[in-house]
Tab-separated table of C-alpha atoms in Angstrom:
chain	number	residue	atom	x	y	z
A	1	UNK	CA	0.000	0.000	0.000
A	2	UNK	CA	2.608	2.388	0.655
A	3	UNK	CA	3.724	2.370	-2.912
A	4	UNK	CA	0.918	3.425	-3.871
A	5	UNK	CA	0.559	6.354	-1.474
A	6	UNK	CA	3.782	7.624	-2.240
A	7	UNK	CA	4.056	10.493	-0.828
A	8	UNK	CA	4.771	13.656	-3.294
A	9	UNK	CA	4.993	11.221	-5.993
A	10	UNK	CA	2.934	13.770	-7.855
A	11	UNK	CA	4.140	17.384	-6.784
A	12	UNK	CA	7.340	17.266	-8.757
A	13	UNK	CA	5.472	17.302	-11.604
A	14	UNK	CA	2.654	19.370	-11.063
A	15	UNK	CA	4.412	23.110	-12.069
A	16	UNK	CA	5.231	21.955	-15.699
A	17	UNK	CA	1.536	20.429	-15.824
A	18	UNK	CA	-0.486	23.604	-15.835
A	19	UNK	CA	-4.175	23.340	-16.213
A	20	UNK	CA	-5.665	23.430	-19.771
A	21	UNK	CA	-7.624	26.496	-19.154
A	22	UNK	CA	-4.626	28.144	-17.619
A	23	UNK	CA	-2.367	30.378	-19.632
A	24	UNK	CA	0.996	28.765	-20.425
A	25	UNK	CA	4.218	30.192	-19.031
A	26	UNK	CA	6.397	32.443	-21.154
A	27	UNK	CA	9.858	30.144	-23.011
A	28	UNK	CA	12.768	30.724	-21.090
A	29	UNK	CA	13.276	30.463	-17.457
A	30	UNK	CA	11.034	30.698	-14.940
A	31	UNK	CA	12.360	31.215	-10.764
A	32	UNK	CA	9.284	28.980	-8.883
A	33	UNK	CA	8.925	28.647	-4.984
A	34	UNK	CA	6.690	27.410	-3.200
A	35	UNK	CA	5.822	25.969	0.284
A	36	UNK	CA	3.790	24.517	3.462
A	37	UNK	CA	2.856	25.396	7.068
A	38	UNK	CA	0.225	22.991	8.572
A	39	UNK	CA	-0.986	22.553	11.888
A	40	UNK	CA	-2.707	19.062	13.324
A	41	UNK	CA	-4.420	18.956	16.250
A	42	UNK	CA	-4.356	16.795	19.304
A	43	UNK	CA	-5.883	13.547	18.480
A	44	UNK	CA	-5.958	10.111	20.699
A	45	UNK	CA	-3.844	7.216	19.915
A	46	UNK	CA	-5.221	3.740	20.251
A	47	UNK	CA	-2.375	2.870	22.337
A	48	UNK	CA	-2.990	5.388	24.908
A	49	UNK	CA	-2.028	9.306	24.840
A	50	UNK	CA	-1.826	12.036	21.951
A	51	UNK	CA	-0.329	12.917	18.801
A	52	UNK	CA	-0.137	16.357	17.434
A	53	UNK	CA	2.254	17.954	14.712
A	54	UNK	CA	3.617	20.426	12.925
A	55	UNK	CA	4.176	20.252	8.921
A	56	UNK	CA	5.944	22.433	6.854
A	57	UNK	CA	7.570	22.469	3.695
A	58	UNK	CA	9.744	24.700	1.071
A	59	UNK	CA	10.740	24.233	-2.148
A	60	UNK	CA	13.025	25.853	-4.964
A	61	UNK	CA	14.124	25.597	-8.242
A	62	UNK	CA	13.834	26.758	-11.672
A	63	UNK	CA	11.965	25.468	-15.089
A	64	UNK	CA	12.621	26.128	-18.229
A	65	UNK	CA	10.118	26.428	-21.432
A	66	UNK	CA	11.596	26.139	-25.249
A	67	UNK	CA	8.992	27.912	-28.053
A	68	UNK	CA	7.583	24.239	-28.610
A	69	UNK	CA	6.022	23.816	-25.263
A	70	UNK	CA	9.056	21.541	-24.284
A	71	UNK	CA	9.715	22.119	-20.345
A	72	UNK	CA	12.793	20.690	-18.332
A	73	UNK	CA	13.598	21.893	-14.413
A	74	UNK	CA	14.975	20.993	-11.408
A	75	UNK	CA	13.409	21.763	-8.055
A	76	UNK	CA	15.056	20.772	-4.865
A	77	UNK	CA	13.179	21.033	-1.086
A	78	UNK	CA	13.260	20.992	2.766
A	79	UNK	CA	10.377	19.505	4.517
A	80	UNK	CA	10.506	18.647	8.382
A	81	UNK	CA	7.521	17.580	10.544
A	82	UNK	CA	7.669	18.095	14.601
A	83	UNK	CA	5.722	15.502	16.427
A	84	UNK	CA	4.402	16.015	19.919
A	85	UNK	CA	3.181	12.586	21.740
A	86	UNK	CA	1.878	13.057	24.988
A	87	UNK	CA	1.414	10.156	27.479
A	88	UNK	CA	5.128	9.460	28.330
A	89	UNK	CA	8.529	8.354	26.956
A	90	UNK	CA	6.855	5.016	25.820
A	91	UNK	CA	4.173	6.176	23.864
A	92	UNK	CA	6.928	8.293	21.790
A	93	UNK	CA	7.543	5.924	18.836
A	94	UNK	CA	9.764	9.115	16.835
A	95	UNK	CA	11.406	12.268	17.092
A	96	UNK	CA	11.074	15.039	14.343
A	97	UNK	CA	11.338	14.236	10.982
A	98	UNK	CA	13.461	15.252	8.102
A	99	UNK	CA	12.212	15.172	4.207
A	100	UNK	CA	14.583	16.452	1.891
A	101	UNK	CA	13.990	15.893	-1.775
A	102	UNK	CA	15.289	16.675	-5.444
A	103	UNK	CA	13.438	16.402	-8.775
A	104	UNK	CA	14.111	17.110	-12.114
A	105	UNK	CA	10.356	17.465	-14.053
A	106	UNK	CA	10.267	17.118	-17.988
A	107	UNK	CA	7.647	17.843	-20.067
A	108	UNK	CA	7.822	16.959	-24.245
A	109	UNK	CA	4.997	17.329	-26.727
A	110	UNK	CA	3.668	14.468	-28.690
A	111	UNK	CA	1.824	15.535	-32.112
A	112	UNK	CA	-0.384	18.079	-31.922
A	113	UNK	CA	-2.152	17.584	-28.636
A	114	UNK	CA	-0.763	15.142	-26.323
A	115	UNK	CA	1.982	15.554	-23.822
A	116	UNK	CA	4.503	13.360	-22.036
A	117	UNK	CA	5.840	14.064	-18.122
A	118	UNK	CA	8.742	12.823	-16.745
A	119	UNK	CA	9.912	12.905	-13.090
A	120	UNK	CA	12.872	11.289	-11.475
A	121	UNK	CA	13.166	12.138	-7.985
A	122	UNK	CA	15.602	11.467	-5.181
A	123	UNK	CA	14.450	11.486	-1.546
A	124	UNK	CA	15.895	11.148	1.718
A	125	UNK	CA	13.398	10.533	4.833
A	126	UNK	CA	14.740	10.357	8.731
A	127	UNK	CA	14.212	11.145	11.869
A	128	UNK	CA	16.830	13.849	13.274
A	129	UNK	CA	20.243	12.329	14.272
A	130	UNK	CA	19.703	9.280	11.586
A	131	UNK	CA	21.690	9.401	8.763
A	132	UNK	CA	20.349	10.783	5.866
A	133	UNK	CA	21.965	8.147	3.147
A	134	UNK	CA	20.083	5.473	5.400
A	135	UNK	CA	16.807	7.219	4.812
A	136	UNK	CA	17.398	7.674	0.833
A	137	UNK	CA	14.915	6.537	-2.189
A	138	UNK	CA	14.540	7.264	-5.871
A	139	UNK	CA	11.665	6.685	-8.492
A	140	UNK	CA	10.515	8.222	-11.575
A	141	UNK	CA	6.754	9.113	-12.198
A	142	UNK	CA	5.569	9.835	-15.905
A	143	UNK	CA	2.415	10.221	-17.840
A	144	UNK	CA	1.038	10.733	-21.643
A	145	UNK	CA	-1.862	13.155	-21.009
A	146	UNK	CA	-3.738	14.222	-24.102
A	147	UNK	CA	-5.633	17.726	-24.333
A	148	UNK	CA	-8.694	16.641	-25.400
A	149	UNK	CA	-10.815	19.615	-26.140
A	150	UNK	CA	-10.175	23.718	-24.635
A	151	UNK	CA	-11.319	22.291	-21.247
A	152	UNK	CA	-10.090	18.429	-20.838
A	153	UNK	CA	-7.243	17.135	-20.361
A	154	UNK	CA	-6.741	13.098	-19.193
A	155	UNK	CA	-4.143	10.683	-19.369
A	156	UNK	CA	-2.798	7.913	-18.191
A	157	UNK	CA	0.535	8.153	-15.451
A	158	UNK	CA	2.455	5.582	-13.196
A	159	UNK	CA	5.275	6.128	-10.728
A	160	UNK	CA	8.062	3.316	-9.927
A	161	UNK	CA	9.716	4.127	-6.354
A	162	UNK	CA	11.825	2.176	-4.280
A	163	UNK	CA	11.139	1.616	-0.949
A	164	UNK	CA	12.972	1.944	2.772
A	165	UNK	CA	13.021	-1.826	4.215
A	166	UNK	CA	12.355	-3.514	1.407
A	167	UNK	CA	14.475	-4.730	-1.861
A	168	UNK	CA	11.214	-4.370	-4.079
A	169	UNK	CA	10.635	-1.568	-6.607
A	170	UNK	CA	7.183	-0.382	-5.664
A	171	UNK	CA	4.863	0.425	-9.082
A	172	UNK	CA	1.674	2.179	-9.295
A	173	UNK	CA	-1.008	3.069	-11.548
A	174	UNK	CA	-2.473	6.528	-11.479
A	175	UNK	CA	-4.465	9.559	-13.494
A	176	UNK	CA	-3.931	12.570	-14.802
A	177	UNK	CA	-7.128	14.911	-15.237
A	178	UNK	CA	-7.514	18.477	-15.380
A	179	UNK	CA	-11.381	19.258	-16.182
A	180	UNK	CA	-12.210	22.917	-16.531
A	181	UNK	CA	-16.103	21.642	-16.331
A	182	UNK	CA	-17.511	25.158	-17.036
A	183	UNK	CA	-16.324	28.742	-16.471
A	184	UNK	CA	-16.597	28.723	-12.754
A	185	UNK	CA	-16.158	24.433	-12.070
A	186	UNK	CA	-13.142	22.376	-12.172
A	187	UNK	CA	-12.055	18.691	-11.371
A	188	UNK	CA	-8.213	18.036	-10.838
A	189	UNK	CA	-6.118	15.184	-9.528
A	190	UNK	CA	-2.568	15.719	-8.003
A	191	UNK	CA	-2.180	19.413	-7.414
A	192	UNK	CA	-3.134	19.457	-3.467
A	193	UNK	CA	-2.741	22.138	-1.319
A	194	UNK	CA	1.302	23.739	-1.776
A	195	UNK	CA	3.043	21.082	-1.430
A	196	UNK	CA	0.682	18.532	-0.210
A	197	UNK	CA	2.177	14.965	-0.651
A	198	UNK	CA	0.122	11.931	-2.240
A	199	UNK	CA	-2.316	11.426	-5.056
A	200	UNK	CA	-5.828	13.333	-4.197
A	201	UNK	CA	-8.691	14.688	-5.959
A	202	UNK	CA	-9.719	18.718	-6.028
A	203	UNK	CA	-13.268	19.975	-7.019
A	204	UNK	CA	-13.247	23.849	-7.035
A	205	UNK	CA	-15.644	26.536	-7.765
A	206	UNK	CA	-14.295	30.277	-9.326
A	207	UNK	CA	-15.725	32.860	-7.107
A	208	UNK	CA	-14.112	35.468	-9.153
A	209	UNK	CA	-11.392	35.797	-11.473
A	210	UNK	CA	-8.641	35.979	-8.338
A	211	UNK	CA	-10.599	33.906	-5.438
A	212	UNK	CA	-11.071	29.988	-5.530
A	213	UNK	CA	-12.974	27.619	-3.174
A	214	UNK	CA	-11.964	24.132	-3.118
A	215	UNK	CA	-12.445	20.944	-1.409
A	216	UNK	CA	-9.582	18.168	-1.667
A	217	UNK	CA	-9.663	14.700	-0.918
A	218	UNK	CA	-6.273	12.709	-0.172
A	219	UNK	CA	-4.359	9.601	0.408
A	220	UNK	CA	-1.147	10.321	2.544
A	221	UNK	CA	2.008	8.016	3.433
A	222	UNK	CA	5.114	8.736	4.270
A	223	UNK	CA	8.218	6.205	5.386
A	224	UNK	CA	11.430	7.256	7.080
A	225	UNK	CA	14.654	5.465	8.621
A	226	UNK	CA	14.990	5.724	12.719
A	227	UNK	CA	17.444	6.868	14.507
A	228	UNK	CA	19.769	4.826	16.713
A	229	UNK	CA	18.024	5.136	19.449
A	230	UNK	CA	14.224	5.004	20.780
A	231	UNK	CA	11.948	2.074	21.001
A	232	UNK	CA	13.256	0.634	17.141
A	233	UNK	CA	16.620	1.845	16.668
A	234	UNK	CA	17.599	1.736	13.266
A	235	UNK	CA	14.408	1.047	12.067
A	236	UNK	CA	11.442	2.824	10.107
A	237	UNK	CA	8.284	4.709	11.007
A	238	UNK	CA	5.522	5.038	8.992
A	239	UNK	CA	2.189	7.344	9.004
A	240	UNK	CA	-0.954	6.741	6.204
A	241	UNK	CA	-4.156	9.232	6.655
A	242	UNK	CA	-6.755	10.334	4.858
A	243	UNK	CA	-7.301	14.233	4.935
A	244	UNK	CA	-9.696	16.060	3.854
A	245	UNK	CA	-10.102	20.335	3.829
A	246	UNK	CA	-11.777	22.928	2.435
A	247	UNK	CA	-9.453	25.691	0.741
A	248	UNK	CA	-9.415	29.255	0.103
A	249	UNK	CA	-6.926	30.557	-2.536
A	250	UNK	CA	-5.994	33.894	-3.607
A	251	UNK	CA	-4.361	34.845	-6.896
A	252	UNK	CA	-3.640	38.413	-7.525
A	253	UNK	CA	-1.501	37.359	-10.895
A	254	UNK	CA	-0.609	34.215	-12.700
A	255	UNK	CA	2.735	34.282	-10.579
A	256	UNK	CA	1.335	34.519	-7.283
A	257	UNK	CA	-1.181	32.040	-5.410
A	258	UNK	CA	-1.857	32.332	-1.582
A	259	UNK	CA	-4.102	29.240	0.098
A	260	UNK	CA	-5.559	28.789	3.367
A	261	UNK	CA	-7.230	26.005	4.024
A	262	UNK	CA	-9.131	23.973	6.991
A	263	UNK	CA	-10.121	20.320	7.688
A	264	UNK	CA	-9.898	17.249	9.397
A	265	UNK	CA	-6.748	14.284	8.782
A	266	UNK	CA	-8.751	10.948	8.964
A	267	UNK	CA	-8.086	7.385	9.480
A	268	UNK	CA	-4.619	8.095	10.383
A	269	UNK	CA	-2.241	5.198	11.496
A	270	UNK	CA	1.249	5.051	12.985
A	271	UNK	CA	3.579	2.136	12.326
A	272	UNK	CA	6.576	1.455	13.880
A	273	UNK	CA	8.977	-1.062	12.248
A	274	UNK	CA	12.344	-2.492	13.538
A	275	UNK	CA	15.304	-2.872	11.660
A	276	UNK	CA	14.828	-6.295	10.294
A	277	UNK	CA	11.540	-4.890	8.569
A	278	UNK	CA	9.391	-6.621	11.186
A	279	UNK	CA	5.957	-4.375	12.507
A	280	UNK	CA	6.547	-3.816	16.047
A	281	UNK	CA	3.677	-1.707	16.867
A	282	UNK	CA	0.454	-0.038	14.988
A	283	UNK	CA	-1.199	3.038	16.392
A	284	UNK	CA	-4.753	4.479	14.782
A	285	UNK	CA	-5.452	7.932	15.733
A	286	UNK	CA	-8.912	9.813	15.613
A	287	UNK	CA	-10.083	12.459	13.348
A	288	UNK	CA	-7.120	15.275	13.865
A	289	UNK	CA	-8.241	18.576	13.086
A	290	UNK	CA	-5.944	20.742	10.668
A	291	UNK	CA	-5.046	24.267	9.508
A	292	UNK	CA	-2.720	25.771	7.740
A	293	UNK	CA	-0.992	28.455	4.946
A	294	UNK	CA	0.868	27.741	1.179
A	295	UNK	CA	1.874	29.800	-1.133
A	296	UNK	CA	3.386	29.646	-5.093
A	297	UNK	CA	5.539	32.497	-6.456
A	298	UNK	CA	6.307	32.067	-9.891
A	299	UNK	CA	8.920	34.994	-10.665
């Protein structure tokens, strides 16, 4: 499963994928940063005490457009998420955690009106005072999408990652849609929130040419190599939710996008692994609920 919920599997993509009722960048080269403050709430663990946290997320890099709608970048980021377990030293499974990531999106035209996106990515995910080479995994994810009227565009994608603990490439199926439905309506798939990690789904309604409303709908994971010490030293951690929020974005220009947004993370599970691989303990937590800020500057 956590193949397929690889998290940001999508996002290093998603800047030379512009939505087909968007206007298309100018050629040349294009500055782009962008990035993530979340809050999560205080929410009971199965196993006895709380789990709150703190997510947030930059990213930087720069893309490139030739005259034939040919795009090629590199984006590198800095993601770190502080945990907070109440309840006692043994219901701490992890420290904070480091996500540090570097991608290099392509984007070629095929005929007339298809496209094809290319992303290999290098990641390294650990929990501060690991070693980040021990918490380091690579994948590509690509897709043809075709543009299949002003309004629609749909195509197929798939990502190949590897995977921390295990020998196994993980593959995955996926979709690419972008559905400007009518002037005000639209349907998307792997944009999220910022920087939002995992594949999702985004309805949102135009309130005026600068002002969107959206609600998105995700699948989360995220893996990450222990430290040496703790209750699985050496090992990995793992958390999977579900969350759902309602967004608010703001877009003075076509450089510029500010989002708040509000929800709840659901069905969220923490799994703590040793270092042989083997599951040493599960945690479910209740509905957590969440807040937070992102922004995208395209210079």
């Amino acid at each position: 499963m956590s193949g397929f919920l690889r998290a940001f599997s999508i996002t290093g993509v998603i800047v030379v994928t512009a939505g087909a009722a968007q206007a298309q960048p100018r050629p040349g080269w294009t500055p782009v940063v962008d990035g993530l403050v979340m809050y999560q709430g205080a929410a009971d663990l199965s196993g006895g005490g709380e789990v709150s946290a703190t997510r947030s997320f930059l990213r930087a890099g720069a893309l490139y457009r030739a005259e034939n709608g040919a795009s090629a970048g590199v984006l590198v980021s800095y993601g770190q998420v502080d945990y907070d377990f109440s309840g006692g030293v043994a219901a701490r499974p992890w420290g904070d955690i480091r996500d540090i990531r570097v991608s290099a999106p392509l984007r070629f035209p095929v005929g007339e009106r298809a496209s094809l996106f290319l992303s290999p990515q290098v990641r390294w995910n650990y929990e501060a005072g690991a070693s980040a080479s021990d918490g380091r995994t690579w994948g590509v994810f690509a897709g043809l999408a075709w543009q299949v009227n002003d309004r629609l565009r749909i195509g197929p994608a798939f990502g190949a990652f590897s995977e921390l603990g295990d020998s196994d490439t993980q593959v995955f199926p996926a979709l690419l849609v972008d559905w400007q439905i009518d002037d005000r309506w639209s349907l998307s798939t792997g944009t999220g929130l910022g920087a939002t990690q995992g594949p999702g789904l985004s309805l949102s309604y135009a309130l005026s040419d600068e002002i969107k409303l959206s609600l998105g709908v995700r699948s989360e994971s995220v893996r990450f190599r222990l430290d040496g010490t703790g209750p699985a030293p050496g090992g990995m951690g793992e958390e999977t939710s579900i969350p759902v929020v309602l967004s608010l974005e703001y877009a003075p220009n076509p450089g510029t996008r500010l989002t708040v947004f509000a929800g709840a993370e659901l069905d969220g599970q923490l799994v703590l692994e040793n270092a042989a691989g083997a599951e040493i303990s599960r945690q479910s937590y209740g509905a957590a609920p969440v807040a937070g800020f992102a922004f995208r500057i395209r210079f």
